[in-house]
Coordinates of C-alpha atoms and ligand atoms in Angstrom, one line a residue:
M1 CA 0.0 0.0 0.0
T2 CA 1.3 3.4 -0.9
M3 CA 1.6 5.8 2.0
P4 CA -0.6 8.7 1.1
L5 CA 1.2 12.0 0.7
A6 CA -0.7 13.4 3.7
A7 CA 0.7 10.7 5.9
I8 CA 4.3 11.4 4.7
I9 CA 3.8 15.1 5.4
R10 CA 2.7 14.4 8.9
R11 CA 5.6 12.0 9.5
M12 CA 8.5 13.8 7.8
P13 CA 10.9 15.8 9.9
K14 CA 10.2 19.5 9.3
A15 CA 12.2 22.7 9.9
E16 CA 10.3 26.0 10.5
L17 CA 12.2 29.1 9.5
H18 CA 9.5 31.8 9.7
L19 CA 7.6 32.1 12.9
H20 CA 6.9 34.9 15.3
I21 CA 6.7 33.6 18.8
E22 CA 4.1 36.2 19.7
G23 CA 2.0 34.9 16.8
T24 CA 1.6 31.6 18.6
L25 CA -0.5 33.1 21.3
E26 CA -3.7 31.1 21.2
P27 CA -6.8 32.9 22.5
E28 CA -7.1 30.4 25.4
M29 CA -3.6 31.4 26.6
M30 CA -4.4 35.0 26.0
F31 CA -7.2 34.7 28.5
A32 CA -5.1 32.6 31.0
L33 CA -2.3 35.1 31.0
A34 CA -4.7 38.1 31.2
A35 CA -6.2 36.5 34.3
R36 CA -2.8 35.7 35.8
N37 CA -1.6 39.3 35.3
G38 CA -4.9 41.1 36.2
H39 CA -5.1 42.5 32.7
D40 CA -8.5 43.4 31.0
L41 CA -9.2 42.1 27.5
P42 CA -11.5 43.8 25.1
Y43 CA -13.2 40.4 24.4
D44 CA -15.6 38.4 26.5
S45 CA -14.8 34.9 25.2
V46 CA -12.3 32.9 23.2
E47 CA -14.9 32.6 20.4
A48 CA -15.1 36.4 20.3
V49 CA -11.3 36.6 19.8
R50 CA -11.4 34.0 17.0
R51 CA -14.3 35.9 15.3
A52 CA -12.2 39.0 15.3
Y53 CA -9.4 37.3 13.3
D54 CA -10.9 38.2 10.0
F55 CA -8.3 40.4 8.4
S56 CA -8.3 42.5 5.3
S57 CA -4.6 43.3 5.2
L58 CA -1.3 43.1 7.0
Q59 CA -2.0 46.2 9.0
D60 CA -5.4 45.0 10.0
F61 CA -3.7 41.8 11.4
L62 CA -0.9 43.7 13.1
D63 CA -3.3 45.9 15.1
L64 CA -4.7 42.8 16.8
Y65 CA -1.3 41.1 17.0
Y66 CA 0.1 44.0 19.0
Q67 CA -3.0 44.2 21.1
G68 CA -2.8 40.4 21.8
M69 CA 0.8 40.5 22.9
D70 CA -0.2 43.0 25.6
V71 CA -0.9 40.1 27.9
L72 CA 2.8 39.0 27.9
R73 CA 4.3 40.5 31.0
T74 CA 6.5 38.2 32.9
E75 CA 9.4 35.7 32.4
A76 CA 6.9 32.9 33.0
D77 CA 4.6 34.2 30.3
F78 CA 7.3 34.1 27.7
F79 CA 8.3 30.6 28.9
D80 CA 4.7 29.3 28.7
L81 CA 4.2 30.9 25.3
T82 CA 7.4 29.4 23.8
F83 CA 7.0 26.0 25.4
A84 CA 3.4 25.6 24.1
Y85 CA 4.7 26.3 20.6
L86 CA 7.4 23.7 21.0
Q87 CA 4.8 21.1 22.1
R88 CA 2.9 21.9 18.9
C89 CA 6.2 21.4 17.0
D90 CA 6.7 18.1 18.6
A91 CA 3.2 17.0 17.6
D92 CA 3.9 18.1 14.0
N93 CA 7.3 16.5 13.8
V94 CA 9.0 19.9 13.5
V95 CA 12.5 19.2 14.7
H96 CA 14.3 22.5 14.1
V97 CA 13.0 26.0 14.5
E98 CA 14.5 29.5 13.7
I99 CA 12.0 31.9 15.3
F100 CA 11.5 35.6 15.6
F101 CA 10.7 37.7 18.6
D102 CA 9.7 41.4 18.6
P103 CA 11.5 43.0 21.6
Q104 CA 10.2 46.5 20.8
G105 CA 6.6 45.2 21.1
H106 CA 7.3 44.4 24.7
L107 CA 9.7 47.1 25.8
V108 CA 7.0 49.7 25.3
R109 CA 4.9 47.9 28.0
G110 CA 7.8 48.0 30.5
V111 CA 8.8 44.3 30.0
S112 CA 12.5 44.0 30.5
F113 CA 14.8 42.6 27.8
D114 CA 16.1 40.1 30.4
A115 CA 12.6 38.8 31.2
M116 CA 11.7 38.0 27.6
M117 CA 15.1 36.6 26.8
S118 CA 15.1 34.4 29.9
G119 CA 11.6 33.1 29.3
I120 CA 12.1 32.3 25.7
T121 CA 15.5 30.7 26.0
R122 CA 14.6 28.7 29.0
A123 CA 11.7 27.2 27.0
L124 CA 14.0 26.6 23.9
D125 CA 16.5 24.8 26.1
E126 CA 13.7 22.7 27.7
G127 CA 12.3 21.9 24.2
Q128 CA 15.7 20.7 23.1
K129 CA 16.0 18.5 26.2
R130 CA 12.5 17.1 26.2
F131 CA 11.8 16.8 22.4
G132 CA 15.2 17.2 20.8
I133 CA 14.1 20.3 18.9
T134 CA 17.0 22.4 17.9
H135 CA 16.7 26.2 17.5
R136 CA 18.0 29.6 16.6
L137 CA 16.6 32.8 17.9
I138 CA 16.2 35.9 15.7
M139 CA 15.5 39.4 17.1
S140 CA 13.2 41.3 14.8
F141 CA 13.1 45.1 14.4
L142 CA 9.8 46.8 13.9
R143 CA 10.0 48.7 10.7
H144 CA 7.3 51.3 11.6
L145 CA 9.6 52.5 14.4
S146 CA 12.7 54.6 13.9
E147 CA 16.2 53.3 13.1
E148 CA 17.4 55.1 16.2
N149 CA 15.1 53.0 18.4
G150 CA 16.5 50.0 16.6
F151 CA 20.0 51.0 17.7
E152 CA 18.8 51.3 21.3
V153 CA 17.5 47.8 21.2
L154 CA 20.6 46.5 19.6
D155 CA 22.6 47.9 22.6
M156 CA 20.3 46.1 25.0
A157 CA 20.7 42.9 23.1
A158 CA 24.5 43.0 23.6
A159 CA 24.2 41.3 27.0
H160 CA 22.4 38.4 25.3
R161 CA 24.7 38.2 22.2
D162 CA 25.4 34.5 22.7
R163 CA 21.6 33.6 22.6
I164 CA 20.6 35.8 19.7
F165 CA 21.6 34.3 16.4
G166 CA 20.4 37.0 14.0
V167 CA 18.2 40.0 13.4
G168 CA 15.1 40.4 11.2
L169 CA 12.8 43.2 10.0
D170 CA 9.0 42.9 10.3
S171 CA 5.7 44.8 10.9
S172 CA 4.0 47.2 8.4
E173 CA 5.8 47.0 5.1
N174 CA 4.5 49.6 2.7
G175 CA 6.1 53.0 3.3
F176 CA 8.9 51.5 5.4
P177 CA 11.5 50.4 2.8
P178 CA 14.5 48.3 4.0
S179 CA 16.9 51.2 3.0
K180 CA 15.5 53.0 6.1
F181 CA 17.6 50.5 8.2
A182 CA 20.8 50.5 6.2
R183 CA 23.0 51.8 9.1
L184 CA 21.4 49.5 11.7
F185 CA 21.8 46.4 9.6
A186 CA 25.5 47.4 8.9
A187 CA 26.0 47.6 12.6
C188 CA 24.3 44.2 13.2
R189 CA 26.6 42.7 10.6
D190 CA 29.6 44.2 12.3
Q191 CA 28.5 42.5 15.5
G192 CA 28.3 39.2 13.8
Y193 CA 24.5 38.8 13.6
H194 CA 23.0 36.9 10.7
L195 CA 20.6 39.1 8.7
F196 CA 17.0 38.5 7.6
A197 CA 14.1 40.7 6.6
H198 CA 10.5 40.4 5.6
A199 CA 10.2 41.8 2.1
G200 CA 7.7 41.5 -0.8
E201 CA 4.8 40.3 1.3
E202 CA 2.7 43.4 0.5
G203 CA 5.7 45.6 -0.5
P204 CA 7.0 45.9 -4.1
P205 CA 9.9 43.8 -5.6
A206 CA 12.1 47.0 -5.2
Y207 CA 11.9 46.3 -1.4
V208 CA 13.2 42.8 -1.9
R209 CA 16.0 44.2 -4.0
E210 CA 16.9 46.7 -1.2
A211 CA 16.8 44.1 1.4
I212 CA 19.4 42.0 -0.6
D213 CA 21.6 44.8 -1.9
I214 CA 21.5 47.4 0.9
L215 CA 20.8 45.3 4.0
G216 CA 22.7 42.2 2.8
I217 CA 20.1 39.7 4.0
E218 CA 20.8 36.0 3.9
R219 CA 17.2 34.7 3.5
I220 CA 14.0 36.5 2.4
D221 CA 10.9 36.3 4.6
H222 CA 7.9 35.9 2.3
G223 CA 9.3 37.3 -0.9
N224 CA 6.1 36.6 -2.9
R225 CA 6.2 39.8 -5.0
S226 CA 9.7 39.0 -6.2
L227 CA 8.0 37.1 -9.0
E228 CA 6.9 40.4 -10.6
D229 CA 10.5 41.1 -11.5
P230 CA 12.2 38.3 -13.6
D231 CA 15.7 39.9 -13.2
L232 CA 15.2 39.9 -9.4
V233 CA 14.1 36.2 -9.5
R234 CA 17.3 35.3 -11.5
E235 CA 19.4 37.1 -8.9
I236 CA 17.7 35.4 -6.0
V237 CA 18.2 32.0 -7.7
A238 CA 21.9 32.8 -8.5
R239 CA 22.6 33.8 -4.9
D240 CA 20.6 30.8 -3.6
L241 CA 18.7 33.0 -1.1
A242 CA 15.8 31.0 0.3
L243 CA 12.2 32.3 0.6
T244 CA 10.3 31.6 3.8
V245 CA 6.8 31.2 2.4
C246 CA 3.7 31.2 4.6
P247 CA 0.7 29.9 2.7
L248 CA -2.1 30.3 5.4
S249 CA -0.7 33.7 6.4
N250 CA -0.8 34.8 2.8
L251 CA -4.4 33.6 2.6
K252 CA -5.6 35.3 5.8
L253 CA -3.8 38.6 5.0
R254 CA -5.2 38.6 1.5
V255 CA -1.8 38.5 -0.1
V256 CA -3.5 35.9 -2.3
D257 CA -7.2 35.7 -3.1
D258 CA -7.3 31.9 -2.5
L259 CA -4.7 29.2 -2.0
E260 CA -5.3 27.9 -5.5
S261 CA -3.7 31.1 -6.9
H262 CA -0.8 31.0 -4.4
P263 CA 2.6 31.5 -6.3
L264 CA 4.4 28.6 -4.5
G265 CA 4.2 26.4 -7.6
Q266 CA 5.7 29.2 -9.8
M267 CA 8.4 29.8 -7.2
L268 CA 9.5 26.1 -7.4
E269 CA 9.3 26.2 -11.2
A270 CA 11.5 29.3 -11.3
G271 CA 14.1 27.4 -9.2
L272 CA 13.7 29.5 -6.1
R273 CA 14.5 27.7 -2.8
A274 CA 11.0 28.0 -1.3
T275 CA 10.1 26.7 2.2
I276 CA 6.8 26.3 4.0
N277 CA 6.2 28.1 7.3
S278 CA 3.4 29.1 9.6
D279 CA 4.3 32.8 10.5
D280 CA 1.6 33.5 13.2
P281 CA -0.3 30.2 13.4
A282 CA -2.6 31.3 16.3
Y283 CA -3.9 34.0 14.1
F284 CA -3.8 32.3 10.7
G285 CA -5.5 29.0 11.5
G286 CA -2.7 26.4 11.2
Y287 CA 0.7 25.2 12.3
M288 CA 3.3 23.6 10.0
T289 CA 1.5 20.4 9.0
E290 CA -1.7 22.3 8.3
N291 CA 0.2 24.7 6.1
Y292 CA 1.7 21.8 4.1
L293 CA -1.6 19.9 3.8
R294 CA -3.6 22.9 2.6
I295 CA -1.1 24.2 0.1
V296 CA -0.3 20.8 -1.3
E297 CA -4.0 20.1 -1.8
A298 CA -4.7 23.6 -3.3
L299 CA -1.9 23.4 -5.8
A300 CA -2.0 19.6 -6.4
L301 CA 1.7 19.4 -5.5
D302 CA 3.2 15.9 -5.9
H303 CA 5.7 13.8 -3.9
A304 CA 8.7 15.4 -5.6
D305 CA 7.5 18.9 -4.8
V306 CA 7.0 18.1 -1.1
R307 CA 10.3 16.4 -0.9
T308 CA 12.0 19.5 -2.3
L309 CA 10.1 21.8 0.1
A310 CA 11.0 19.7 3.1
R311 CA 14.7 19.4 2.1
N312 CA 14.8 23.1 1.2
A313 CA 14.0 24.1 4.8
F314 CA 16.8 22.1 6.3
E315 CA 19.3 23.2 3.6
A316 CA 18.2 26.9 4.1
S317 CA 18.5 26.5 7.9
Y318 CA 21.6 27.3 10.0
L319 CA 22.0 23.7 11.2
T320 CA 25.5 22.5 10.2
S321 CA 25.6 20.1 7.3
E322 CA 26.4 17.4 9.8
D323 CA 23.3 18.2 11.7
Q324 CA 21.1 18.5 8.6
A325 CA 22.2 15.1 7.3
P326 CA 20.1 12.8 9.5
H327 CA 16.9 14.9 8.8
L328 CA 17.6 15.0 5.0
D329 CA 18.3 11.2 5.0
E330 CA 15.0 10.6 6.9
I331 CA 13.1 12.7 4.3
D332 CA 14.7 10.8 1.4
R333 CA 14.0 7.5 3.1
L334 CA 10.3 8.3 3.5
F335 CA 9.9 9.5 0.0
S336 CA 11.9 6.7 -1.7
D337 CA 9.9 4.1 0.2
A338 CA 6.7 5.8 -0.9
I339 CA 7.9 6.0 -4.5
E340 CA 9.0 2.3 -4.5
E341 CA 5.7 1.3 -3.0
R342 CA 3.9 3.3 -5.6
G343 CA 5.9 1.5 -8.4
V344 CA 4.9 -1.9 -6.9
A345 CA 1.3 -0.8 -6.7
I346 CA 1.3 0.3 -10.4
Q347 CA 2.9 -2.9 -11.5
A348 CA 0.4 -5.0 -9.6
R349 CA -2.5 -3.1 -11.2
R350 CA -1.0 -3.6 -14.7
S351 CA -0.6 -7.3 -14.2
Q352 CA -4.2 -7.5 -13.0
E353 CA -5.3 -5.6 -16.1
I354 CA -3.4 -8.0 -18.3
R355 CA -5.1 -11.0 -16.7
Ligands
LIG8 N1 4.6 40.4 8.3 C1 5.1 41.5 8.9 N2 5.2 41.6 10.2 C2 4.8 40.6 11.0 C3 4.3 39.5 10.4 C4 4.2 39.4 9.0 O1 3.7 38.4 8.4 N3 3.9 38.6 11.4 C5 4.3 39.3 12.6 N4 4.8 40.5 12.3
LIG9 ZN1 6.3 37.0 9.4

């Protein structure tokens, strides 16, 4: 019997490269933390929160995302949030994560840099011990804030340099081009941080180009609109910069009208190293496995496509080649077994037809 593609997707080891830890705050936890911290919520039930998650744009989502993270106050809150995400990863066979956090979103509420770092890293260490999930942590700058504010945060991060692997750029895109942060990213590079940025989610291909040429990013978060510029696509392929694509996010934020018109298939055809990710799963309706299943169904992707996507994520990760190898081998084993089984099934059917 051929293992159906859905079963392989569930079982295969996965790496997640585009996830905002604040975007994993499920409404149930939002209520629990609000109660623990004596914080009032503008909703009277979990259902009311879920009903509010009907977004018309990135900004429409961000307004609720920043409001939601208001409940995060203490070290324990950040631990609980991060550990709950890692439990979801374990259930989805996500074995490696490279995740963002938004320090500026918390500093404004008087949360200390130490509290968030301690909570998040304690959970990441526990997740590695309990589930074997490896990790990298990326500090993301909010692009609607000033570059100067970014420099202040970079100074605060210095005390945690050993736990912060890289820096990213997120929040409202249009009107906030990557070039606004040229000096900040140059300083981050000088301090040895790896560099990432959201670009081409709602913003034009020119923003992707700026992120590459001016900021010097090593991976493109989203990148959908790169496809509008064939020269840019050629450059991204030539430089082998991966795209961290987020199907359900794109659907919920109306970056695409429906999953059937999602550009992931075109990205793979163009030779772009696309990966599947969940972005803000508590807000967008699905974690990693769900993102795979929904996009594979919508685009009728086949075994070879899914194998490529799964491999891409490990190859675009910052695991060493040595640490990638067992996961890549396991992916190959699952797919080659499935393909062999399929071959046997087809042969059996043919011999039946002959008889
Ligand atoms: N885009 C920009 N900023 C964000 C996102 C996103 O998808 N999620 C959380 N902050
Ligand atoms: Zn994102």
